[in-house]
């Protein structure tokens, strides 16, 4: 069976890994350079790195927890002691490591943006900047608004009511030590999350911090330029810690337009009427990596049942 998966985030990779485990050979396409989608690690000059998307991996589902345990055993995930007696799982040496763990042995095509998905007499034609191929099954795991644009015409139900909160994120490296907790979570403040990213296990000895604006602040500043966002967030961060501009070695911002799902579809995936095109991702079930994994895995199981 010829299978194409759009997206190498957690949903796409978990689907591909399960299919591959069952002896199928899906091809995975992603427009980005790196694996992992929103489970992202940004590398900057001077050996700096920042997990600027998902911060930690949590799991309630027993099968997902087993997967996390296996990834820990193999060194792709480690426990991060955040200093208040709480321990969180993180990819090592960056959050993308968890994606790399799932991606082992898969047929991956990065920097390939799929621009159309069309049903013909012989299957689904995928196009990027040129024809990509014809497939018996296609799985689209882009965020819901992007899935709607790409494949909405072929799905049995609209995805309009799925909603997300955006997240504006500042990545900052300091050139002097900062005496602050490893993580600070203040959901009602403009800077809702501040984390000493370099304090995660397996990172280089750097002084890199990741700062996420609250969802209200992100909504009200979403359309500013990235430099303006960086300047405003940096001012707030410096003020919060009594630092000044000379303490900053590096700063940049990232805009996540579709960061955290606020109103999911509440079913594991959606298909075309004939069941050969699937769409899924975190937006089906909830706002976390685990939800993306559940959706991707459910799609794979459905394909295997009908194969
Ligand atoms: C700032 C932030 C903080 C977060 N914190 C946490 C956290 O601490 N814990 C947690 O569990 N979750 C967290 N999340 C949520 C978590 O990252 C997501 O739930 C999960 O990674 C979603 O996976 P996914 O595969 O559904 O989607 P994505 O990761 O978005 O993957 C979709 C992929 O599709 C690709 N794509 C889209 N369109 C196309 C196209 N046309 N052609 C080819 N490729 C395409 C994209 O490039 C992307 O790689 C956070 C998210 C953000 C942004």
Coordinates of N, CA and C and ligand atoms in Angstrom, one line a residue, residues 5-14 29-40 51-58 64 95 109-116 140-143 146-147 150 164-169 193 210 212 254 256-261 280-284 286-293 295, ligand 1:
X5 N 2.4 10.6 4.4 CA 2.0 11.3 5.6 C 2.5 12.8 5.5
X6 N 1.6 13.7 5.7 CA 2.0 15.1 5.6 C 2.2 15.6 7.0
X7 N 3.5 16.0 7.3 CA 3.8 16.4 8.7 C 4.7 15.5 9.4
X8 N 5.8 16.0 9.9 CA 6.7 15.1 10.7 C 6.8 15.7 12.1
X9 N 5.6 16.1 12.6 CA 5.4 16.4 14.0 C 5.1 15.1 14.7
X10 N 4.7 15.2 16.0 CA 4.4 14.0 16.8 C 3.3 13.1 16.1
X11 N 2.3 13.8 15.6 CA 1.2 13.0 15.0 C 1.6 12.2 13.8
X12 N 2.3 12.9 12.9 CA 2.8 12.3 11.6 C 3.8 11.2 11.9
X13 N 4.7 11.4 12.8 CA 5.8 10.4 13.1 C 5.2 9.2 13.9
X14 N 4.3 9.5 14.8 CA 3.7 8.3 15.5 C 2.9 7.4 14.6
X29 N 6.3 13.7 4.6 CA 6.7 14.9 3.9 C 6.5 16.1 4.9
X30 N 7.5 17.0 5.0 CA 7.3 18.1 5.9 C 7.9 19.4 5.3
X31 N 7.2 20.5 5.4 CA 7.8 21.7 4.8 C 9.0 22.2 5.6
X32 N 9.1 21.8 6.9 CA 10.2 22.4 7.7 C 11.5 21.7 7.5
X33 N 12.6 22.3 8.0 CA 13.9 21.7 7.9 C 14.1 20.6 8.9
X34 N 13.6 20.8 10.2 CA 13.8 19.9 11.2 C 12.6 19.0 11.5
X35 N 12.8 17.9 12.1 CA 11.7 17.0 12.6 C 11.0 17.6 13.8
X36 N 9.8 17.2 14.1 CA 9.2 17.5 15.4 C 8.1 18.5 15.4
X37 N 8.0 19.3 14.3 CA 6.9 20.3 14.3 C 7.1 21.3 15.5
X38 N 6.0 21.4 16.2 CA 6.0 22.3 17.4 C 6.9 21.8 18.6
X39 N 7.3 20.5 18.5 CA 8.3 20.0 19.5 C 9.6 20.3 18.9
X40 N 10.0 21.6 19.1 CA 11.1 22.2 18.3 C 12.3 22.6 19.1
X51 N 14.7 25.2 23.3 CA 13.4 24.5 23.0 C 12.4 25.6 22.9
X52 N 12.1 26.1 21.8 CA 11.2 27.3 21.7 C 9.7 26.9 21.5
X53 N 9.4 25.6 21.3 CA 8.1 25.1 21.2 C 7.7 24.4 22.5
X54 N 7.3 23.2 22.4 CA 6.9 22.4 23.6 C 8.0 22.3 24.6
X55 N 7.7 22.5 25.8 CA 8.7 22.5 26.9 C 9.0 21.2 27.5
X56 N 7.9 20.4 27.8 CA 8.1 19.2 28.5 C 7.1 18.2 28.0
X57 N 7.4 16.9 28.2 CA 6.5 15.8 27.7 C 5.8 15.2 28.9
X58 N 4.5 15.3 28.9 CA 3.7 14.7 29.9 C 2.9 13.5 29.3
X64 N 1.4 5.5 25.9 CA 2.3 6.6 25.7 C 3.4 6.7 26.7
X95 N 14.4 19.0 22.5 CA 13.1 18.4 22.4 C 12.9 17.6 21.1
X109 N 11.0 13.1 4.1 CA 11.3 14.1 3.0 C 11.0 15.5 3.6
X110 N 12.1 16.1 4.2 CA 11.9 17.5 4.8 C 12.0 18.5 3.7
X111 N 11.6 19.7 4.1 CA 11.6 20.9 3.1 C 10.8 20.6 1.9
X112 N 9.7 19.9 2.1 CA 8.8 19.5 1.0 C 7.4 20.0 1.4
X113 N 7.0 21.1 0.9 CA 5.6 21.6 1.3 C 4.6 21.1 0.3
X114 N 3.7 20.3 0.8 CA 2.6 19.8 0.0 C 1.6 20.9 -0.3
X115 N 1.4 21.1 -1.6 CA 0.5 22.3 -1.9 C -0.9 21.8 -2.4
X116 N -1.0 20.5 -2.9 CA -2.3 20.0 -3.3 C -2.4 18.5 -3.1
X140 N -3.0 13.7 6.6 CA -2.6 15.1 6.8 C -2.6 15.4 8.3
X141 N -1.4 15.8 8.8 CA -1.3 16.1 10.2 C -0.9 17.6 10.5
X142 N -1.1 18.4 9.5 CA -0.9 19.9 9.7 C -1.9 20.4 10.7
X143 N -1.6 21.5 11.3 CA -2.6 22.2 12.2 C -4.0 22.3 11.4
X146 N -4.6 24.7 8.5 CA -3.8 24.4 7.3 C -4.3 23.1 6.7
X147 N -4.8 22.1 7.5 CA -5.4 20.9 7.0 C -6.7 21.3 6.2
X150 N -5.7 22.6 2.8 CA -5.1 21.6 1.9 C -6.0 20.5 1.6
X164 N -7.3 27.5 18.5 CA -5.9 27.4 19.2 C -5.7 28.7 19.9
X165 N -4.8 28.7 20.9 CA -4.2 29.9 21.5 C -2.9 30.1 20.8
X166 N -2.5 31.3 20.5 CA -1.2 31.5 19.9 C -0.2 31.6 21.1
X167 N 1.1 31.5 20.8 CA 2.1 31.7 21.8 C 3.3 32.5 21.2
X168 N 3.6 33.7 21.8 CA 4.8 34.4 21.4 C 5.9 34.0 22.3
X169 N 7.0 33.7 21.8 CA 8.1 33.1 22.5 C 9.4 33.9 22.3
X193 N 5.5 32.0 31.3 CA 6.5 30.9 31.5 C 7.9 31.3 31.2
X210 N 14.1 30.5 27.9 CA 12.9 30.5 27.0 C 11.8 31.1 27.7
X212 N 7.8 32.4 27.5 CA 6.5 32.4 26.7 C 5.5 33.4 27.2
X254 N 9.9 34.1 18.4 CA 9.2 33.3 17.5 C 7.7 33.4 17.7
X256 N 4.2 31.6 17.3 CA 3.4 30.3 17.1 C 2.0 30.8 16.9
X257 N 1.5 30.8 15.7 CA 0.1 31.2 15.5 C -0.9 30.1 16.0
X258 N -0.5 28.9 15.8 CA -1.3 27.7 16.3 C -0.5 27.0 17.3
X259 N -0.5 27.4 18.6 CA 0.3 26.8 19.6 C -0.4 25.7 20.4
X260 N -1.4 26.1 21.1 CA -2.1 25.2 22.0 C -3.5 25.1 21.6
X261 N -4.0 23.9 21.4 CA -5.4 23.7 21.1 C -6.3 24.1 22.2
X280 N -5.4 14.3 11.1 CA -5.3 14.2 12.5 C -4.2 15.1 13.0
X281 N -4.1 15.1 14.3 CA -3.1 15.9 15.0 C -3.6 16.2 16.4
X282 N -2.8 17.0 17.1 CA -3.2 17.3 18.5 C -4.6 17.9 18.5
X283 N -5.0 18.7 17.4 CA -6.2 19.4 17.4 C -7.5 18.4 17.4
X284 N -7.2 17.1 17.2 CA -8.4 16.2 17.4 C -8.7 16.0 18.9
X286 N -6.6 17.4 22.0 CA -6.2 18.3 23.1 C -4.9 19.0 22.8
X287 N -4.4 19.7 23.8 CA -3.3 20.6 23.5 C -1.9 20.1 23.7
X288 N -1.7 18.8 23.9 CA -0.4 18.3 24.2 C 0.2 17.3 23.2
X289 N 1.5 17.1 23.3 CA 2.2 16.1 22.5 C 1.5 14.7 22.6
X290 N 1.1 14.4 23.8 CA 0.5 13.1 24.0 C -0.8 13.0 23.1
X291 N -1.5 14.1 23.0 CA -2.8 14.0 22.2 C -2.4 13.8 20.7
X292 N -1.4 14.5 20.2 CA -0.9 14.3 18.8 C -0.5 12.8 18.6
X293 N 0.2 12.3 19.6 CA 0.6 10.8 19.5 C -0.7 9.9 19.4
X295 N -3.7 10.7 18.4 CA -4.4 10.8 17.1 C -3.6 10.1 16.0
Ligands
LIG1 C1 5.1 27.3 22.5 C2 4.5 26.0 22.7 C3 4.6 25.3 23.9 C4 4.1 24.0 24.1 N1 4.3 23.4 25.2 C5 3.9 22.1 25.3 C6 4.3 21.3 26.5 O1 5.1 21.8 27.3 N2 3.9 20.0 26.5 C7 3.1 19.4 25.5 O2 2.8 18.2 25.7 N3 2.7 20.1 24.5 C8 3.1 21.4 24.3 N4 2.8 22.1 23.2 C9 1.9 21.5 22.2 C10 2.7 20.5 21.4 O3 3.8 21.0 20.8 C11 1.7 20.0 20.2 O4 0.5 19.5 20.8 C12 2.3 18.9 19.4 O5 3.7 19.0 19.2 C13 1.5 18.9 18.1 O6 2.0 17.8 17.2 P1 1.3 17.6 15.8 O7 2.1 16.6 15.1 O8 -0.2 17.5 16.0 O9 1.5 19.1 15.0 P2 2.8 19.8 14.6 O10 3.9 19.6 15.6 O11 2.4 21.2 14.4 O12 3.2 19.1 13.3 C14 2.6 19.4 12.0 C15 3.7 19.4 11.0 O13 3.1 19.6 9.7 C16 3.9 20.3 8.9 N5 3.2 20.9 7.8 C17 2.1 21.8 7.8 N6 1.6 22.0 6.6 C18 2.4 21.3 5.7 C19 2.4 21.1 4.3 N7 1.5 21.8 3.5 N8 3.3 20.3 3.7 C20 4.2 19.6 4.5 N9 4.3 19.8 5.9 C21 3.4 20.6 6.5 C22 4.5 21.4 9.8 O14 5.7 21.9 9.3 C23 4.7 20.5 11.1 O15 6.0 20.0 11.2 C24 3.4 23.4 23.0 C25 3.3 24.1 21.8 C26 3.8 25.3 21.6 C27 3.8 26.0 20.3

